[in-house]
Amino acid sequence: MAEPTGSIRSLRDTDWSHLLTLLRDRRTGLSIGVALGLAWTLGKIAVPLLTQAAIDRSIEGDSSVFAWAGAIAAAGVVTGSFTAARRHIAFRESRMVETLLRERIHDHVLGLHPGYHDRAQTGQLMSRMSADLNQIQMFVVMIPLTLSHVALIFGVGITLVVLDPWLALVALVPLPFVNVTAKRFSNAIHPAVLAVQSEQAQLSAVVEESIAGVRVVKGFGAERVRMEALSTEADDIQRVSLRAARVRARFLPLMELLPSLGLVGVLGVGGLRVLDGAMTVGELVAFNFFVTLLVWPLRSIGMTVAFGQRAAAALERVHEVLSVNPAIVDPHDPVALANAGPLGRVTLRDVRFGYDEGSTVLAGVDLEIAPGESLALVGSTGSGKSTIARLLLRFYDPDAGSVMLDGIELRQLRVDDVRRAVGIVFEETLLFNDTVAANIAFASPRIDPVADRNAVAQAAALAGAGDFIESLPDGYDTVLGERGYSLSGGQRQRIAIARAVLADPRVLILDDATSAVDPSKEHEIRSAMSTVMEGRTTIVIAHRPGTIAMADRVALLDEGRIADLGTHEELLARNERYRQVLAAGVSATVGGDH
Amino acid sequence: MWGGAGVDPDDRLDRSEAAQVLRRAAGMARGQRRAAAAAVGFVAMATATALLGPLFVRHGIDSGIRVGDRSALMLAVVGYGGVAAVGFVGSRRQYIYVNRAGEGFLRELRLRLFAHIQRQSLGFFDRNKTGVLVSRMTADIESMSELVQWGLLQFVSAGILISVALVVLMVLSWQLTLVALAVLPIVVLASIRFQRSSNDAYLEVRERVGQNLSTIQEHLAGVRVIQASARTDEQRRRFKVSNRGLFDAHLRTVRVSTWYFGVVELAGVLATALAVLAGGYLVDRQSVSVGTVVAVVLLLASLFEPVQQLSQLYNTLQSATASLRKMFDILDTEPEVDEHHGSVDLGRSGEVVVDSVNFAYPGTESAALSDASLRIASGERIALVGPTGAGKSTLAKLIARLYDPDAGSIAIGGTDLRDARLASLRRRVVVVPQEGFLFNGTIADNLRLARPEASDEELAAALDRIGVRRHFSDLPDGLDTEVRERGSRLSAGERQLVSLARAALVDPTVLVLDEATSNLDPGTEAEVEMALERLMEGRTVVVVAHRLSTVRRADRVVVCDGGRLVEVGTHAELVAIPGGRYAALSAAWEASRPVAHPFSTGG
Ligand SMILES: Nc1ncnc2c1ncn2[C@@H]1O[C@H](COP(=O)(O)OP(=O)(O)OP(=O)(O)O)[C@@H](O)[C@H]1O
Ligand SMILES: Nc1ncnc2c1ncn2[C@@H]1O[C@H](COP(=O)(O)OP(=O)(O)OP(=O)(O)O)[C@@H](O)[C@H]1O
Ligand SMILES: [Mg+2]
Ligand SMILES: [Mg+2]
C-alpha cells in the first residue's frame, strides 16, 4: 500500500538521467519555447530602462517623454506576444510528453505477464499514469519560463552592474541566498509532498475497495470497520499536510524577505549616492524596478528546482514500471502452428510450477490430450486446476517440464498464436463496459459486433444466452454496466461462454464455467456445448457429475500430480480420493434417503 | 466509454447556484472558523506590508533625496525594513493557519461524504459507477485541496493587493491613476471572455481525464481477459484514441488561455507607458512629484500580477464549485433504505415472512420479483432453485434489506425490516454472495470484516466450526497470508471459504447463502454444508443452489421462475406434482447423474 519510500532522497542523489533523456526527445519544441522566452526577456528588461530614461528626461523638462512612452508600449507588445507564444509552446510540449509517456506505460503494462499483475496494485499503477505524470508535466511546462528567468536574472544583473557596480552589489547580495534557500526548501518539502501523495493514495485505495466491495460491506454490516479505516487515512493526510505546511512556512517567507532587503539597501545606499550626485533619480527608480523584476524569477527558479526533483522522482517510479521486462515474450524465431491434420493436441510433460519461490502447486504433471478429445479436470479446492489452465494459456512458464500444443512447446510459439489457439472461460466473469455484442466478440478479431450480428447471436444461442439477451432493453446493443453488474451471475457467465465459443479456438478451457448456471439450463447448455466440443479439444474444470460425464476422460489432480486418469465410472469405482472430492459417498447417503 | 466527452450542462453553474454552493460549503466549514479568521488576518498582514514598500520609497525620494534630507531618507529606509520584517512574520503564520483551516474542512468533507455514501443502499451503487464515486472522494476533494491551500491564500492576498493598491494609487495621484487605468476595460473584457471560454474547456478536460482513467482502470482490471483474448493491441489502440482525446482537450484549454495572458501582460506595460506619459506631463506642470510617479509605476507593476492570478483562480473556483455541487448532490441523496425514528432491534427469532413482494431494480422496467410470498419457519432450511435471472439473488438481497420492496413487506421475527435497526439487522441477517469480495490485507483481516475485535482464537474457532481450517493452515503464512488485490493470491474456492468463514464468525440468526459454495469441490462443499448445518442448528438458512446435493439437504424447496415463486414444498412433494417445474428439474438432475454409479442408490 505504502508508496515506495526509497524515492525520498536529497537533491544530489536524485537520478536525473531519465528526465534528461525525456527532455532530449522533445528538444525541438522546447528550444523554440526557450527562444521565445529569451525574446520575452529582452522586452522585460527594456521596460524599466525605458521608464528610467523617461523619468530622467521629464525631470529635465525634455519633451521627448512622448516618444519614450511609445517605446515602452512597443516593449509591451513584444513581451505580451512572446508570453503568449511561449506559454503555448510550453503547454503543448509538456502535455505531449505526458500523453506519450502515459501511452508508453499503458502499452507496456498491458503486455506484462500475469505474474507481474498478481503483485502489482491497480491503484499504484493508476497513480503512475496520473499523479506521477502530472508532476512531470508541471515541470516540463516550466522549462522555457525558467530558462528565460535565468536569462532575465543574468540580463538584469549585468544591466545593474553597468548602471552602478556598487549599488548593484548592495541589491544583489541577498539574492544568492534566495537561491540557496530555494534549494534547501526543495529538499525539505520533497519528502513531505511524497508523504502527502502516499497518504492520498492510501485513502483512495480504501475508498475504492469499500465501494467496489459494497455488497460485501453491506452484507456483513461492515460499514463501521471501513469508516474507521477511512478516518485513519483522513487523519494521516491532515497530519502530513500540516507537516508540509510547516516546511513552507519555514522557507517561503524567507524567500520573499530576502529581495525586500535588497530593495531596502538600494533605497538607503542609492539615496545617499543620489544625494552625493553620483547617480540620477531615474537610475535609482530603475534599480528599484529591476530588483522587483528579480523577485519572481528567483522564487520560481527555486520552485522549478523543487518541481524538477519531484518530476525526476516521479519519472524514476515510472521507469521502475517501464523497466520490468515481460517474462512471457515471443521467441526469436517462432514456430508456426500446424493448420492441417488433427489439431489441438495438448501435452504436459513433468510440469512443475509454483507461484512463489519455494512453494509448489504442480509437482510433475504428465497429461496428454488427443486432438478433439474432451477431458474433465477434477480436484479439490486449491489443487491447481486453474493453474494448469493458466499454464496452457502461457500466463506463466513452468519451472520445469514442458507444456506443448500440437507437439510444439508453447515457448516456441508466438504468444498471440497460443492465445488464439487456446480459448478460456475464466471462473470469474469479467465483462467490459461495452455492448453485449462487443463483449461476445471480444476475443474474435475478425468478427465485427455490428456487422456480423448473426455469428454473435449464434454463439450466444449456443451458450444459452440468446433468450435473455433478446429480452434486454436494447438487445445485443445493451451496454453492460461497470463489470456487468446489472446482469445476474448466470447471465454474465453465459456471455463469457459465448465469447469463448465465438472465438472458435482449437483448445477450449471451461474453468468452472457453469457453476452459476442452473441445472435445468445446464443440460440445454450441455447439449449445445457438445456441438461446440465436437471435434475440439476441450478441458472442463467442473464439479458436477453431469458435466464431468460429458468428457471422454477424467483426470484427477491431487497433491500437484495427475493422480488418476480414466472415465468417470472407472474413477468412481477405483479411486477413493475421487469419490471424496466429488462427495460421491455423501451423495449416496442423501440419495438413499428417498 | 469511447464516445466523445461533451461538457455536461450540469457542470455549468450560474452565479446564484455557485453562490449557494459556496455558502453551503462555508456553513460546513464552521468548525474551522477560528483558524480561517486567523488565516485571513495573517494573509492580510503579509499582503498589506507588501504595499507599504513603494510608499516608503516615495517618502525617501520626495522628502529625502530631492530636498537633500538624509534623516528623512534614513527614516524611509528603516520604515521599509520594519515593514518587510512584519510581513515576514505574517507570511510565516499564514501558511500554518491556511493549512489548518483548509485541511480541517477537507477532512470533515471526506468523512461526511464517505459516511453518507456508505449509508446508501445498493440501488445507489447500481446507478453510480465505482470510478465516479471514487473520484468524488479523491480527485474532486484533492482538486479542492489545491483551492484551499493556494487558492484562498491567493484570493485573499490578490483581493487585498488590488483594492489597497487602487486606493493608494488614487490617493497618490488620481489623475495619473485614471490615465494609467485607461487600459482596464481591455483587461476586464479579456477576463470575461477568457472565463467563458476557458470554463467549458476545463470542464471538458475534467470529463476526459475521468474517462481516460476509467479506461485505464478497466484495462488493468481486465488485463488477464485481454491477454487471453489476444486483444492487447486492439485495447492499446483504443486507449490511444481516448488518450489523444484528452490531449486535444488540453490543447483547447491552452489555446483559450494563451492569448489572455499575453493581453494582460501587454495591458500592464501599457499602463506603465501611460503613467510615464501622464507623469511627464504633470511633473512638468509641477502638479505631481517625481516620487509619486515612481511610486505609481511601482504599484502598477504589482496590480496586474494579481489580476492574472484572480482570473486563473476563477477557473479553479469554478471547477471546485462544480465538484462541491456534485458532492452536495450525493449528500442530499437520502438513502432509499434507511432507518426511521423508533426503529427496534430484531429479536432472536429467525422466522422470515415474505408477503406479496413486488420489486424492480431502480431504473429498470421489468419486475425482478412479482407477488412473491413465502413463510420460512425459524430454524428451517430453504433451498431456492430456478433458472438464471429468475430472481433468486434478488430475493436473497431483499431478505437482508439491501433493497426495500416496491410493494409488500418482509418481516423477520414479526418485525417488518423497515422498522428494524440496521445495526441489529446486519448482525442477525448475513448474506454470503457468490463472489466473496476480498479486501487487500491478510486472510485474518478479511475474516474480521464484520467483527474487528475478534481474537485470533475466535478466528481459528470459526474456521474449525465450518471445518476448513486446514485449507488455510497449509498456506505458507497461514491466516497471515496477504490475499493481494481482490484476493488474487487465492484460488476461487479458497476465496469462497474466506467469505463463508466470515459468516461463521458473526453467527447470525438468518443466513443467506447465494451460491456461496459454487466454486468448491463437492467434497469440501459437503463438509462445509454439514458443518454449517450443525452450526446453524435451530437457525434459519436460505440457500440459492444449483446442485442437487445441496437442494436435497434442505427442508423445503422453493422454485423461482420469472420473478415468481412458482412451487414451494418438500423435495418429495414437489417431485410428485405431475408436470411440475421441480419434477422436471429433478428429472434433469437425475438424468445427468452417471448411470453406473456404484454408490448412488437414487435415480
Ligand atoms: N496468483 C497466485 N499467486 C500465488 N499463489 C496462488 C495464485 N493463484 C493461486 N495460488 C495458489 O495456488 C494453489 C492452486 O490454485 P488454483 O487456483 O490453481 O486452484 P484450483 O484448483 O483452481 O482451485 P479452485 O477449485 O478453488 O478454483 C492454491 O493453493 C492457491 O492458493
Ligand atoms: N443490479 C441490478 N440492476 C438491474 N437489474 C438487475 C440487477 N441485478 C439483477 N438484475 C436483473 O434482475 C433479474 C433477476 O436477477 P437475479 O440476480 O435475482 O437472478 P438469479 O435468479 O439470482 O439468477 P442467477 O441464477 O443467474 O444468479 C435478471 O433479469 C437480472 O438481469
Ligand atoms: Mg480454480
Ligand atoms: Mg443469482
Coordinates of N, CA and C in Angstrom, one line a residue, chain A residues 40 44 54 59 69 72 76-77 80 83-84 87 91-92 95-96 99-100 102-103 106-107 110 112 118 122 200 204 208-209 215-216 218 223 225-226 235 238 241-242 249 252-253 263 268 272 274-276 284-285 289 380-381 395 419 427-428 433-434 442 482 488 490-491 494 499 512 516 518-520 543 546 568 579-583 587-588 590 592 594, chain B residues 2 65 68 70 77 80 88 91-92 95 99 103-104 107 118 120 126 129-131 138 142 150 218-219 224-225 227-228 231-232 236 238-239 243-244 246-247 250-251 254 257-258 261-262 265-266 269-270 273 276 290 294 297 386-389 402 426 437 439-440 449 484-486 492 495 502 515 519-523 546 552 585 589 592-594 599 601:
Chain A
W40 N 11.2 37.4 -25.0 CA 10.4 38.0 -23.9 C 11.2 38.7 -22.9
K44 N 11.2 42.5 -21.4 CA 11.1 42.7 -20.0 C 12.1 43.6 -19.4
A54 N 12.7 57.8 -19.4 CA 11.6 58.7 -19.4 C 11.5 59.6 -18.2
I59 N 12.1 65.0 -15.8 CA 12.6 65.9 -14.7 C 13.4 67.0 -15.4
A69 N 7.3 57.0 -23.9 CA 6.1 56.2 -23.6 C 5.8 55.3 -24.7
I72 N 7.9 52.3 -24.6 CA 7.5 51.4 -23.5 C 6.3 50.5 -24.0
G76 N 5.9 46.6 -24.6 CA 4.8 45.8 -24.0 C 4.2 44.8 -25.1
V77 N 4.1 45.3 -26.3 CA 3.6 44.4 -27.4 C 4.5 43.2 -27.5
G80 N 4.1 41.0 -24.4 CA 2.8 40.3 -24.5 C 2.7 39.2 -25.5
T83 N 5.0 36.3 -24.5 CA 4.4 35.5 -23.3 C 3.5 34.5 -23.9
A84 N 2.6 35.0 -24.7 CA 1.5 34.1 -25.3 C 2.2 32.9 -26.0
R87 N 4.0 30.5 -23.7 CA 3.1 29.6 -22.9 C 2.5 28.5 -23.8
F91 N 3.1 24.6 -22.9 CA 2.0 23.7 -22.6 C 1.9 22.6 -23.6
R92 N 2.0 22.9 -24.8 CA 1.8 21.9 -25.8 C 2.9 20.8 -25.6
R95 N 2.3 18.7 -22.4 CA 1.1 17.8 -22.5 C 1.5 16.6 -23.4
M96 N 2.3 16.9 -24.4 CA 2.7 15.9 -25.3 C 3.6 14.9 -24.6
T99 N 1.3 12.8 -22.5 CA 0.4 11.9 -23.3 C 1.2 10.7 -23.8
L100 N 2.4 11.0 -24.3 CA 3.2 9.9 -24.9 C 3.7 9.0 -23.8
R102 N 2.2 8.4 -21.0 CA 1.0 7.6 -20.5 C 0.8 6.4 -21.4
E103 N 0.9 6.7 -22.7 CA 0.7 5.6 -23.7 C 1.8 4.6 -23.5
H106 N 1.0 2.6 -20.3 CA -0.2 1.7 -20.6 C 0.1 0.5 -21.5
D107 N 0.7 0.8 -22.6 CA 1.0 -0.2 -23.5 C 2.0 -1.3 -22.9
L110 N 0.1 -3.3 -20.1 CA -0.9 -4.2 -20.7 C -0.2 -5.5 -21.3
L112 N 2.5 -6.9 -19.9 CA 3.3 -7.6 -18.9 C 2.6 -8.9 -18.5
D118 N -0.1 -10.1 -10.6 CA -0.5 -10.7 -9.4 C 0.0 -9.8 -8.2
T122 N -3.5 -2.2 -8.7 CA -4.1 -1.3 -9.7 C -4.0 0.2 -9.3
Q200 N -2.6 10.1 0.3 CA -3.8 10.3 -0.5 C -4.1 9.0 -1.3
S204 N -7.3 6.7 -1.2 CA -8.1 6.3 -2.4 C -8.2 4.8 -2.5
E208 N -11.8 3.0 -2.8 CA -12.1 2.2 -4.0 C -12.6 0.8 -3.6
E209 N -11.9 0.2 -2.6 CA -12.3 -1.1 -2.2 C -13.6 -1.1 -1.5
R215 N -21.3 -4.6 -1.7 CA -22.2 -5.7 -1.5 C -21.8 -6.5 -0.2
V216 N -20.5 -6.7 -0.2 CA -20.0 -7.4 1.0 C -20.0 -6.6 2.3
K218 N -22.1 -4.2 3.0 CA -23.5 -4.2 3.4 C -23.9 -5.5 4.0
E223 N -19.8 -1.4 7.7 CA -19.6 0.0 7.4 C -18.7 0.6 8.5
V225 N -16.3 -0.7 10.2 CA -14.8 -1.1 10.0 C -14.2 -0.2 8.9
R226 N -15.0 -0.1 7.8 CA -14.5 0.7 6.7 C -14.3 2.2 7.0
D235 N -7.1 11.3 8.8 CA -6.2 11.9 9.8 C -4.8 12.0 9.3
Q238 N -4.2 14.8 6.9 CA -4.2 16.0 7.6 C -2.9 16.3 8.3
S241 N 0.0 16.8 5.8 CA -0.1 18.0 5.0 C 0.2 19.2 5.9
L242 N 0.0 19.1 7.2 CA 0.4 20.2 8.1 C 1.9 20.2 8.2
A249 N 6.1 27.2 5.6 CA 6.2 28.4 6.5 C 7.6 28.7 6.8
L252 N 9.4 29.7 2.6 CA 8.8 30.6 1.6 C 8.9 32.1 2.0
P253 N 8.5 32.4 3.3 CA 8.5 33.8 3.7 C 10.0 34.3 3.6
L263 N 15.9 45.6 -1.7 CA 15.3 46.9 -2.1 C 15.5 48.0 -1.0
G268 N 18.4 52.9 0.6 CA 19.4 53.6 1.5 C 20.6 54.1 0.8
L272 N 21.6 57.8 -0.8 CA 22.8 58.6 -0.4 C 23.6 59.0 -1.6
V274 N 22.5 59.4 -4.7 CA 21.9 60.5 -5.4 C 22.2 61.8 -4.8
L275 N 22.1 61.8 -3.4 CA 22.4 63.0 -2.7 C 23.8 63.5 -3.0
D276 N 24.7 62.5 -3.1 CA 26.1 62.9 -3.4 C 26.2 63.2 -4.8
L284 N 17.9 55.4 -9.9 CA 17.5 54.8 -8.6 C 16.2 54.1 -8.8
V285 N 15.3 54.7 -9.5 CA 14.0 54.1 -9.8 C 14.2 52.8 -10.6
F289 N 13.1 49.1 -9.7 CA 12.3 48.3 -10.6 C 13.0 47.0 -11.0
S380 N -9.6 -31.1 -5.7 CA -10.2 -30.3 -4.6 C -9.9 -28.8 -4.8
T381 N -10.5 -28.0 -4.0 CA -10.2 -26.6 -4.0 C -8.7 -26.3 -3.7
F395 N 0.2 -18.0 -19.4 CA 0.2 -16.9 -18.5 C 1.5 -17.0 -17.7
R419 N -2.6 -17.8 -27.7 CA -3.9 -17.4 -27.0 C -5.0 -17.4 -28.0
E427 N -13.0 -18.6 -14.3 CA -14.0 -18.8 -13.3 C -14.7 -17.6 -12.8
E428 N -14.0 -16.4 -12.9 CA -14.7 -15.2 -12.5 C -15.0 -14.4 -13.8
N433 N -17.2 -2.6 -20.2 CA -18.2 -1.6 -20.3 C -18.5 -1.3 -21.7
D434 N -19.2 -2.2 -22.4 CA -19.4 -2.0 -23.8 C -20.7 -2.8 -24.1
F442 N -15.4 -10.1 -28.2 CA -14.2 -9.5 -27.6 C -12.9 -10.3 -28.1
E482 N -20.8 -1.2 -15.4 CA -19.5 -1.5 -14.9 C -19.4 -2.9 -14.4
S488 N -27.6 -11.0 -13.9 CA -27.4 -12.0 -12.8 C -26.2 -12.8 -13.1
G490 N -25.5 -15.9 -13.4 CA -25.6 -16.9 -14.5 C -25.6 -16.3 -15.9
Q491 N -26.3 -15.2 -16.0 CA -26.3 -14.4 -17.3 C -24.9 -14.0 -17.7
R494 N -22.8 -16.8 -18.9 CA -23.1 -17.3 -20.3 C -22.6 -16.4 -21.4
R499 N -18.5 -15.7 -25.6 CA -17.3 -15.1 -26.0 C -16.2 -16.2 -26.5
D512 N -14.7 -24.0 -14.5 CA -15.9 -23.9 -13.6 C -16.9 -22.9 -14.2
A516 N -22.5 -21.2 -12.1 CA -23.7 -20.4 -11.7 C -24.8 -20.6 -12.7
D518 N -28.0 -22.6 -13.9 CA -28.9 -23.5 -13.3 C -29.0 -24.9 -14.0
P519 N -29.3 -25.9 -13.2 CA -29.3 -27.3 -13.7 C -30.3 -27.5 -14.9
S520 N -31.4 -26.8 -14.8 CA -32.4 -27.0 -15.9 C -31.8 -26.6 -17.2
H543 N -17.3 -29.6 -11.3 CA -17.6 -30.5 -10.1 C -18.8 -31.3 -10.3
G546 N -22.8 -34.5 -13.8 CA -23.3 -34.4 -15.2 C -22.4 -33.8 -16.2
H568 N -15.1 -41.4 -16.0 CA -15.8 -41.1 -14.7 C -16.1 -42.4 -13.9
R579 N -13.8 -40.2 -5.1 CA -15.1 -40.2 -4.5 C -15.2 -39.1 -3.5
Q580 N -14.1 -38.9 -2.7 CA -14.1 -37.9 -1.7 C -14.3 -36.5 -2.3
V581 N -13.5 -36.2 -3.4 CA -13.6 -34.9 -4.0 C -15.0 -34.6 -4.5
L582 N -15.6 -35.6 -5.1 CA -16.9 -35.4 -5.7 C -18.0 -35.7 -4.7
A583 N -17.6 -36.0 -3.4 CA -18.6 -36.3 -2.4 C -19.5 -37.4 -2.8
S587 N -23.2 -38.2 -1.4 CA -24.4 -38.1 -2.3 C -25.2 -39.4 -2.2
A588 N -24.4 -40.5 -2.0 CA -25.1 -41.8 -1.9 C -26.0 -41.9 -0.7
V590 N -27.3 -39.4 0.9 CA -28.5 -38.5 0.7 C -29.5 -39.2 -0.2
G592 N -29.9 -42.2 -0.8 CA -30.5 -43.3 -0.2 C -31.8 -43.0 0.7
H594 N -34.3 -41.3 -0.1 CA -35.6 -41.2 -0.7 C -35.9 -42.4 -1.6
Chain B
W2 N -16.0 4.9 -25.1 CA -15.1 5.5 -26.1 C -15.7 6.7 -26.7
I65 N 15.6 62.5 -0.7 CA 16.6 62.7 -1.8 C 16.5 64.1 -2.5
G68 N 17.3 66.8 -0.1 CA 18.6 66.6 0.5 C 18.5 66.4 2.0
R70 N 18.9 63.8 4.7 CA 19.4 62.5 5.0 C 18.6 61.7 6.0
V77 N 14.2 54.3 5.0 CA 14.9 53.0 4.9 C 14.5 52.1 6.1
Y80 N 10.9 50.9 5.8 CA 10.8 49.9 4.8 C 11.2 48.5 5.3
F88 N 7.2 39.4 6.9 CA 7.8 38.1 7.1 C 7.1 37.2 8.1
S91 N 3.6 36.3 7.0 CA 3.6 35.3 6.0 C 3.9 33.9 6.5
R92 N 4.8 33.8 7.6 CA 5.0 32.5 8.2 C 3.8 31.9 8.8
Y95 N 0.8 30.5 6.3 CA 0.8 29.1 5.8 C 0.2 28.1 6.7
N99 N -3.5 26.2 6.1 CA -3.5 24.8 6.1 C -4.4 24.2 7.1
E103 N -7.4 22.1 5.5 CA -7.3 20.6 5.7 C -8.4 20.2 6.7
G104 N -8.7 21.0 7.6 CA -9.7 20.7 8.6 C -11.0 20.5 7.8
R107 N -11.0 17.4 5.6 CA -11.1 16.1 6.4 C -12.6 15.9 6.7
Q118 N -21.7 5.4 2.4 CA -21.8 4.1 2.9 C -23.3 3.8 3.4
Q120 N -25.8 4.7 1.8 CA -26.7 4.5 0.7 C -27.0 3.0 0.5
D126 N -25.9 0.8 -8.0 CA -26.2 0.4 -9.3 C -26.2 1.6 -10.3
K129 N -21.3 4.7 -11.0 CA -20.2 3.8 -11.2 C -19.2 4.0 -10.1
T130 N -18.5 2.9 -9.8 CA -17.5 2.9 -8.7 C -16.5 4.0 -9.0
G131 N -16.0 4.1 -10.3 CA -15.0 5.0 -10.6 C -15.4 6.4 -10.3
T138 N -11.8 11.4 -4.1 CA -10.4 11.6 -4.2 C -10.1 12.8 -5.1
E142 N -9.2 16.4 -3.8 CA -7.9 16.9 -3.9 C -7.8 18.2 -4.8
W150 N -3.8 26.9 -1.9 CA -3.2 28.1 -2.6 C -4.2 29.1 -3.0
E218 N -10.2 -0.1 -16.3 CA -10.8 -1.2 -16.9 C -9.8 -2.2 -17.5
H219 N -8.8 -1.6 -18.2 CA -7.8 -2.4 -18.8 C -6.9 -3.1 -17.7
R224 N -6.1 -9.8 -17.7 CA -5.9 -11.3 -18.0 C -6.9 -11.7 -19.1
V225 N -8.1 -11.1 -19.1 CA -9.0 -11.4 -20.1 C -8.5 -10.9 -21.5
Q227 N -5.4 -10.3 -22.3 CA -4.3 -11.1 -22.8 C -4.8 -12.5 -23.4
A228 N -5.7 -13.1 -22.6 CA -6.2 -14.4 -23.0 C -6.9 -14.3 -24.4
R231 N -6.0 -9.6 -27.3 CA -6.6 -8.3 -27.7 C -5.7 -7.2 -27.3
T232 N -4.5 -7.4 -26.8 CA -3.7 -6.4 -26.3 C -3.5 -5.2 -27.3
R236 N -4.8 -1.4 -26.8 CA -3.8 -0.3 -26.9 C -4.3 0.8 -27.9
R238 N -7.3 1.4 -28.7 CA -8.4 2.2 -28.1 C -8.0 3.2 -27.1
F239 N -7.0 2.7 -26.3 CA -6.5 3.7 -25.3 C -5.9 4.9 -25.9
N243 N -6.7 8.6 -25.1 CA -5.6 9.4 -24.5 C -5.4 10.6 -25.4
R244 N -5.5 10.5 -26.7 CA -5.3 11.6 -27.6 C -6.5 12.6 -27.5
L246 N -7.9 13.3 -24.8 CA -7.6 14.1 -23.6 C -6.5 15.1 -24.0
F247 N -5.6 14.7 -24.8 CA -4.5 15.7 -25.2 C -5.2 16.9 -26.0
H250 N -6.8 19.2 -23.7 CA -5.8 20.0 -23.0 C -5.4 21.2 -23.9
L251 N -5.2 20.8 -25.2 CA -4.7 21.9 -26.1 C -5.8 23.0 -26.3
V254 N -5.3 25.3 -23.6 CA -4.1 26.2 -23.8 C -4.4 27.3 -24.8
S257 N -6.4 30.0 -23.2 CA -5.7 30.8 -22.2 C -4.5 31.6 -22.7
T258 N -3.9 31.1 -23.8 CA -2.7 31.7 -24.3 C -2.8 33.2 -24.6
F261 N -3.2 35.6 -21.4 CA -2.0 36.0 -20.6 C -1.2 37.1 -21.4
G262 N -1.1 36.9 -22.7 CA -0.4 37.9 -23.5 C -1.1 39.3 -23.3
E265 N -0.5 40.9 -19.9 CA 0.9 41.4 -19.8 C 1.1 42.7 -20.6
L266 N 0.5 42.7 -21.8 CA 0.5 43.9 -22.6 C -0.1 45.1 -21.9
V269 N 2.1 46.7 -19.2 CA 3.1 47.5 -19.7 C 2.5 48.8 -20.3
L270 N 1.4 48.7 -20.9 CA 0.7 49.9 -21.5 C 0.4 50.9 -20.4
A273 N 3.4 52.7 -19.5 CA 3.6 53.7 -20.5 C 2.7 55.0 -20.3
V276 N 3.8 56.9 -17.3 CA 5.0 57.7 -17.6 C 4.7 59.0 -18.5
V290 N 8.1 63.8 -8.7 CA 8.7 62.6 -9.3 C 8.5 61.4 -8.5
V294 N 7.1 57.7 -9.6 CA 7.9 56.4 -9.3 C 7.0 55.4 -8.6
V297 N 4.3 54.0 -10.8 CA 4.8 52.9 -11.7 C 5.1 51.6 -10.9
G386 N -34.0 -22.4 -9.5 CA -34.7 -21.8 -10.6 C -33.7 -21.3 -11.7
P387 N -34.2 -21.1 -12.9 CA -33.3 -20.7 -14.0 C -32.6 -19.4 -13.7
T388 N -31.6 -19.2 -14.5 CA -30.9 -18.0 -14.4 C -31.7 -16.7 -14.6
G389 N -31.5 -15.7 -13.8 CA -32.3 -14.5 -13.9 C -33.7 -14.6 -13.4
L402 N -31.1 -5.2 1.5 CA -30.2 -4.4 0.7 C -31.0 -3.5 -0.2
R426 N -28.0 -6.2 10.4 CA -26.8 -6.7 9.8 C -26.2 -7.8 10.7
F437 N -16.1 -10.8 -2.0 CA -15.1 -9.7 -2.3 C -14.1 -9.7 -1.2
F439 N -10.7 -7.9 0.6 CA -10.0 -6.6 0.6 C -8.6 -6.9 0.7
N440 N -7.8 -5.9 0.3 CA -6.4 -6.0 0.4 C -6.0 -6.2 1.9
L449 N -13.8 -8.8 9.0 CA -14.6 -7.7 8.4 C -15.8 -7.3 9.3
R484 N -3.6 -10.2 -1.4 CA -3.4 -9.3 -2.6 C -4.7 -8.8 -3.1
E485 N -4.6 -8.0 -4.2 CA -5.8 -7.3 -4.7 C -6.9 -8.2 -5.0
R486 N -8.1 -7.9 -4.4 CA -9.3 -8.7 -4.7 C -9.1 -10.2 -4.4
A492 N -10.2 -19.7 -6.5 CA -11.6 -19.3 -6.4 C -12.3 -19.9 -5.2
R495 N -11.2 -18.4 -1.9 CA -11.9 -17.1 -1.6 C -13.3 -17.3 -1.1
R502 N -16.3 -15.8 7.3 CA -16.7 -14.5 7.8 C -18.1 -14.7 8.5
E515 N -25.3 -19.0 -3.7 CA -24.3 -19.8 -4.4 C -23.0 -19.6 -3.8
N519 N -18.0 -22.6 -6.1 CA -16.7 -22.9 -6.7 C -16.0 -24.0 -5.9
L520 N -16.6 -24.5 -4.8 CA -16.0 -25.5 -4.1 C -16.1 -26.9 -4.7
D521 N -15.2 -27.8 -4.5 CA -15.4 -29.1 -4.9 C -16.4 -29.7 -4.0
P522 N -17.2 -30.7 -4.6 CA -18.3 -31.2 -3.8 C -17.9 -31.8 -2.5
G523 N -16.7 -32.4 -2.4 CA -16.2 -32.9 -1.1 C -16.2 -31.8 -0.1
H546 N -27.5 -24.6 -7.1 CA -27.7 -25.3 -8.4 C -27.3 -26.8 -8.3
R552 N -31.1 -31.3 -1.8 CA -31.6 -32.4 -1.0 C -31.5 -32.2 0.5
L585 N -37.0 -30.4 -13.3 CA -35.7 -30.1 -12.9 C -35.0 -31.3 -12.3
W589 N -31.7 -33.5 -13.4 CA -30.6 -33.8 -12.5 C -30.3 -35.3 -12.5
S592 N -28.8 -36.5 -15.6 CA -27.4 -36.2 -15.8 C -26.5 -36.9 -14.8
R593 N -27.1 -37.6 -13.9 CA -26.2 -38.4 -13.0 C -25.7 -39.6 -13.7
P594 N -24.5 -40.0 -13.5 CA -24.0 -41.1 -14.2 C -24.8 -42.4 -13.9
F599 N -22.2 -46.0 -6.0 CA -22.6 -45.5 -4.6 C -24.0 -44.9 -4.6
T601 N -27.7 -44.7 -4.8 CA -28.9 -45.5 -4.8 C -30.1 -44.8 -5.4

